[in-house]
CSV table of C-alpha atoms in Angstrom, one decimal:
chain,number,residue,atom,x,y,z
R,141,GLU,CA,-68.6,329.8,-23.1
R,142,ALA,CA,-68.2,326.1,-23.1
R,143,GLN,CA,-70.1,324.6,-26.0
R,144,VAL,CA,-70.5,322.1,-28.7
R,145,THR,CA,-71.2,323.7,-32.1
R,146,GLN,CA,-72.8,321.9,-34.9
R,147,ASN,CA,-73.3,323.2,-38.4
R,148,PRO,CA,-75.5,323.5,-40.3
R,149,ARG,CA,-78.7,323.5,-38.2
R,150,TYR,CA,-80.9,322.6,-41.1
R,151,LEU,CA,-79.9,320.8,-44.3
R,152,ILE,CA,-82.0,319.6,-47.2
R,153,THR,CA,-80.3,317.5,-49.9
R,154,VAL,CA,-80.9,314.9,-52.5
R,155,THR,CA,-80.2,311.2,-52.6
R,156,GLY,CA,-76.5,310.5,-53.3
R,157,LYS,CA,-75.1,314.0,-52.8
R,158,LYS,CA,-72.2,313.8,-50.3
R,159,LEU,CA,-72.5,316.0,-47.3
R,160,THR,CA,-70.6,316.7,-44.1
R,161,VAL,CA,-72.0,317.9,-40.8
R,162,THR,CA,-69.4,319.6,-38.7
R,163,CYS,CA,-69.0,319.4,-34.9
R,164,SER,CA,-66.6,321.3,-32.7
R,165,GLN,CA,-66.1,321.5,-29.0
R,166,ASN,CA,-64.1,324.0,-27.0
R,167,MET,CA,-63.8,322.1,-23.7
R,168,ASN,CA,-60.8,320.0,-24.6
R,169,HIS,CA,-62.9,316.9,-24.2
R,170,GLU,CA,-61.5,313.5,-25.2
R,171,TYR,CA,-64.8,311.7,-25.9
R,172,MET,CA,-67.0,312.7,-28.8
R,173,SER,CA,-70.0,311.0,-30.3
R,174,TRP,CA,-72.8,311.3,-32.9
R,175,TYR,CA,-76.4,310.4,-32.3
R,176,ARG,CA,-79.5,310.4,-34.4
R,177,GLN,CA,-82.9,311.0,-32.9
R,178,ASP,CA,-86.0,309.6,-34.6
R,179,PRO,CA,-89.6,309.6,-33.3
R,180,GLY,CA,-90.3,306.6,-31.1
R,181,LEU,CA,-86.7,305.4,-31.3
R,182,GLY,CA,-85.0,307.8,-28.9
R,183,LEU,CA,-81.3,308.5,-29.3
R,184,ARG,CA,-79.2,306.0,-31.3
R,185,GLN,CA,-75.5,306.2,-31.3
R,186,ILE,CA,-73.8,306.3,-34.8
R,187,TYR,CA,-70.1,306.6,-34.0
R,188,TYR,CA,-67.9,307.7,-31.1
R,189,SER,CA,-64.4,308.6,-30.5
R,190,MET,CA,-62.4,308.1,-27.3
R,191,ASN,CA,-59.5,310.4,-28.5
R,192,VAL,CA,-57.7,311.7,-31.6
R,193,GLU,CA,-57.4,309.1,-34.3
R,194,VAL,CA,-59.5,306.6,-32.3
R,195,THR,CA,-63.1,306.0,-33.6
R,196,ASP,CA,-65.5,303.2,-33.2
R,197,LYS,CA,-68.9,302.1,-34.4
R,198,GLY,CA,-72.0,302.7,-32.4
R,199,ASP,CA,-75.4,301.1,-32.8
R,200,VAL,CA,-76.3,302.4,-36.3
R,201,PRO,CA,-73.1,303.2,-38.2
R,202,GLU,CA,-74.2,302.0,-41.7
R,203,GLY,CA,-74.0,304.8,-44.3
R,204,TYR,CA,-71.9,307.1,-42.1
R,205,LYS,CA,-68.3,308.0,-41.7
R,206,VAL,CA,-66.4,310.0,-39.1
R,207,SER,CA,-62.9,311.3,-38.6
R,208,ARG,CA,-61.0,312.6,-35.5
R,209,LYS,CA,-57.9,314.3,-36.8
R,210,GLU,CA,-58.0,317.0,-34.1
R,211,LYS,CA,-59.3,316.8,-30.5
R,212,ARG,CA,-61.9,319.6,-31.0
R,213,ASN,CA,-63.5,318.4,-34.3
R,214,PHE,CA,-65.5,315.4,-35.1
R,215,PRO,CA,-67.3,315.7,-38.5
R,216,LEU,CA,-70.0,313.3,-39.6
R,217,ILE,CA,-69.8,312.4,-43.3
R,218,LEU,CA,-72.6,310.9,-45.4
R,219,GLU,CA,-71.0,309.7,-48.6
R,220,SER,CA,-74.2,308.9,-50.4
R,221,PRO,CA,-77.2,310.0,-48.4
R,222,SER,CA,-80.5,308.1,-48.7
R,223,PRO,CA,-84.0,309.1,-47.5
R,224,ASN,CA,-83.8,306.8,-44.5
R,225,GLN,CA,-81.1,309.0,-43.2
R,226,THR,CA,-83.5,311.8,-42.8
R,227,SER,CA,-83.3,312.6,-39.1
R,228,LEU,CA,-82.2,314.9,-36.3
R,229,TYR,CA,-78.5,314.5,-35.6
R,230,PHE,CA,-76.7,315.5,-32.4
R,231,CYS,CA,-73.0,315.7,-31.6
R,232,ALA,CA,-71.9,315.3,-28.0
R,233,SER,CA,-68.7,315.4,-26.0
R,234,SER,CA,-67.5,314.7,-22.5
R,235,SER,CA,-64.2,314.6,-20.6
R,236,GLY,CA,-64.5,310.8,-20.8
R,237,THR,CA,-64.9,309.5,-17.3
R,238,GLU,CA,-67.7,307.4,-15.8
R,239,VAL,CA,-69.1,310.4,-13.9
R,240,SER,CA,-68.8,313.0,-16.7
R,241,PRO,CA,-72.0,314.2,-18.3
R,242,LEU,CA,-72.4,314.6,-22.1
R,243,HIS,CA,-72.5,318.1,-23.6
R,244,PHE,CA,-74.7,318.2,-26.7
R,245,GLY,CA,-74.9,320.5,-29.7
R,246,ASN,CA,-78.2,322.0,-30.8
R,247,GLY,CA,-78.7,319.5,-33.5
R,248,THR,CA,-78.8,319.3,-37.3
R,249,ARG,CA,-82.1,318.5,-39.0
R,250,LEU,CA,-81.3,316.7,-42.2
R,251,THR,CA,-83.8,315.9,-44.9
R,252,VAL,CA,-82.8,313.7,-47.8
R,253,THR,CA,-85.2,313.7,-50.7
C,123,GLY,CA,-75.8,294.6,-22.0
C,124,ASP,CA,-76.8,297.7,-20.2
C,125,SER,CA,-80.3,299.1,-20.6
C,126,VAL,CA,-82.5,301.9,-19.4
C,127,THR,CA,-86.3,301.8,-19.3
C,128,GLN,CA,-88.4,304.9,-18.9
C,129,MET,CA,-92.1,305.2,-18.7
C,130,GLU,CA,-93.7,306.0,-22.0
C,131,GLY,CA,-95.2,309.4,-22.6
C,132,PRO,CA,-96.5,311.8,-23.2
C,133,VAL,CA,-97.1,312.7,-19.6
C,134,THR,CA,-99.7,315.5,-19.4
C,135,LEU,CA,-100.1,317.6,-16.3
C,136,SER,CA,-101.7,320.8,-15.1
C,137,GLU,CA,-99.5,323.5,-13.8
C,138,GLU,CA,-98.5,323.0,-10.1
C,139,ALA,CA,-99.1,319.3,-10.3
C,140,PHE,CA,-96.6,316.7,-8.9
C,141,LEU,CA,-94.4,315.0,-11.4
C,142,THR,CA,-92.9,311.5,-11.4
C,143,ILE,CA,-91.1,310.0,-14.4
C,144,ASN,CA,-90.0,306.5,-13.7
C,145,CYS,CA,-86.6,305.2,-14.8
C,146,THR,CA,-85.2,301.7,-14.1
C,147,TYR,CA,-81.9,300.3,-15.3
C,148,THR,CA,-80.0,297.1,-15.9
C,149,ALA,CA,-76.2,297.3,-15.6
C,150,THR,CA,-73.2,295.4,-14.2
C,151,GLY,CA,-72.1,297.0,-10.9
C,152,TYR,CA,-73.1,300.5,-9.9
C,153,PRO,CA,-73.2,302.9,-12.9
C,154,SER,CA,-73.5,306.7,-12.8
C,155,LEU,CA,-77.0,307.8,-13.5
C,156,PHE,CA,-78.2,311.0,-15.3
C,157,TRP,CA,-81.3,312.8,-16.2
C,158,TYR,CA,-81.1,315.0,-19.3
C,159,VAL,CA,-83.8,317.5,-20.6
C,160,GLN,CA,-84.4,318.5,-24.2
C,161,TYR,CA,-86.4,321.6,-24.7
C,162,PRO,CA,-88.1,322.1,-28.1
C,163,GLY,CA,-85.6,322.9,-30.8
C,164,GLU,CA,-82.6,322.3,-28.6
C,165,GLY,CA,-80.1,319.7,-27.8
C,166,LEU,CA,-80.1,317.7,-24.6
C,167,GLN,CA,-78.7,319.2,-21.5
C,168,LEU,CA,-77.8,317.7,-18.1
C,169,LEU,CA,-80.5,318.2,-15.6
C,170,LEU,CA,-79.0,316.2,-12.7
C,171,LYS,CA,-76.9,313.2,-11.9
C,172,ALA,CA,-76.0,310.8,-9.1
C,173,THR,CA,-72.8,308.7,-9.1
C,174,LYS,CA,-73.3,306.4,-6.2
C,175,ALA,CA,-76.0,304.5,-4.4
C,176,ASP,CA,-78.3,306.6,-2.2
C,177,ASP,CA,-77.0,309.9,-3.7
C,178,LYS,CA,-79.7,312.4,-4.5
C,179,GLY,CA,-79.3,314.6,-7.5
C,180,SER,CA,-81.2,317.9,-7.7
C,181,ASN,CA,-81.5,320.9,-9.9
C,182,LYS,CA,-84.2,323.5,-10.8
C,183,GLY,CA,-86.7,321.9,-8.3
C,184,PHE,CA,-86.2,318.4,-9.8
C,185,GLU,CA,-84.9,315.5,-7.7
C,186,ALA,CA,-83.9,311.9,-8.3
C,187,THR,CA,-82.4,309.4,-5.8
C,188,TYR,CA,-80.1,306.5,-6.8
C,189,ARG,CA,-81.8,303.4,-5.5
C,190,LYS,CA,-79.6,300.4,-6.0
C,191,GLU,CA,-82.1,298.0,-4.3
C,192,THR,CA,-84.7,298.7,-6.9
C,193,THR,CA,-82.2,299.7,-9.7
C,194,SER,CA,-84.2,302.9,-10.2
C,195,PHE,CA,-83.6,306.7,-10.6
C,196,HIS,CA,-87.1,308.2,-10.7
C,197,LEU,CA,-87.4,311.9,-11.5
C,198,GLU,CA,-89.7,314.0,-9.4
C,199,LYS,CA,-90.8,317.6,-9.1
C,200,GLY,CA,-93.2,318.9,-6.6
C,201,SER,CA,-94.9,321.6,-8.7
C,202,VAL,CA,-94.4,321.7,-12.4
C,203,GLN,CA,-94.6,324.8,-14.6
C,204,VAL,CA,-95.5,325.3,-18.2
C,205,SER,CA,-91.8,326.0,-18.9
C,206,ASP,CA,-91.0,322.4,-17.8
C,207,SER,CA,-92.6,321.0,-20.9
C,208,ALA,CA,-89.8,319.1,-22.6
C,209,VAL,CA,-88.5,315.6,-23.3
C,210,TYR,CA,-86.7,313.9,-20.4
C,211,PHE,CA,-84.0,311.2,-20.9
C,212,CYS,CA,-82.7,308.9,-18.2
C,213,ALA,CA,-79.2,307.6,-18.9
C,214,LEU,CA,-76.4,305.6,-17.3
C,215,THR,CA,-72.6,305.4,-17.7
C,216,PRO,CA,-71.0,302.1,-16.7
C,217,ILE,CA,-68.4,302.0,-14.0
C,218,GLY,CA,-65.1,300.2,-14.6
C,219,GLY,CA,-64.0,298.2,-17.5
C,220,GLY,CA,-62.7,301.2,-19.3
C,221,SER,CA,-65.9,301.9,-21.2
C,222,TYR,CA,-67.8,305.0,-20.4
C,223,ILE,CA,-70.2,305.0,-23.3
C,224,PRO,CA,-73.6,306.1,-22.0
C,225,THR,CA,-76.9,304.2,-22.5
C,226,PHE,CA,-80.0,306.3,-22.9
C,227,GLY,CA,-83.7,305.5,-22.3
C,228,ARG,CA,-86.1,306.4,-25.1
C,229,GLY,CA,-87.2,309.7,-23.5
C,230,THR,CA,-90.5,310.8,-21.9
C,231,SER,CA,-92.3,313.8,-23.2
C,232,LEU,CA,-93.9,316.1,-20.6
C,233,ILE,CA,-96.6,318.5,-21.5
C,234,VAL,CA,-97.7,321.0,-18.8
C,235,HIS,CA,-100.9,322.9,-19.4
C,236,PRO,CA,-101.7,326.3,-17.7
């Protein structure tokens, strides 16, 4: 089954403790992206990747890192999480054309205390 | 830059009512247009799309027509069900220029009462 898999689904952590949210897709998609969803703000793009070893900043990249060493994986790293990073995070992928829809994971709800 | 504007929600309807969720966009050229739906506790999933002017996308009883004259892509359904309660996102992907990074609207929450 074609899917985007994120882990974990829920994560509670403390300020400053490094964490990684994993994202994997099995559709051989070139394009992958991370979003955060906050009430009243919709979806905001954090980082995206057009292909292996190619990443770029989205609208809200501060406090986040990503890597794209393999085509299928695109982890999101928070080196020193802060409470303002408490949010619902989504990974998404597409085959990377103008007519290709995004495929989303089921989300990771992160709480930083 | 590109932008997508959706009507603010929540939209509250009774079962079997007619639904319209407005979406207008600003973009260079003629982008591809999408509607995504997010059910509670889930990620977004594609509902329908249209890739050129006058195209009509349809799925699960929902329809939207790509209107280049009014730069709109309004979502409609003739008779909503309780199970349609969700958040709906309008989005565009630019055409040409090598960038296919999508732009999303802020989402419209739909609540359908029995």
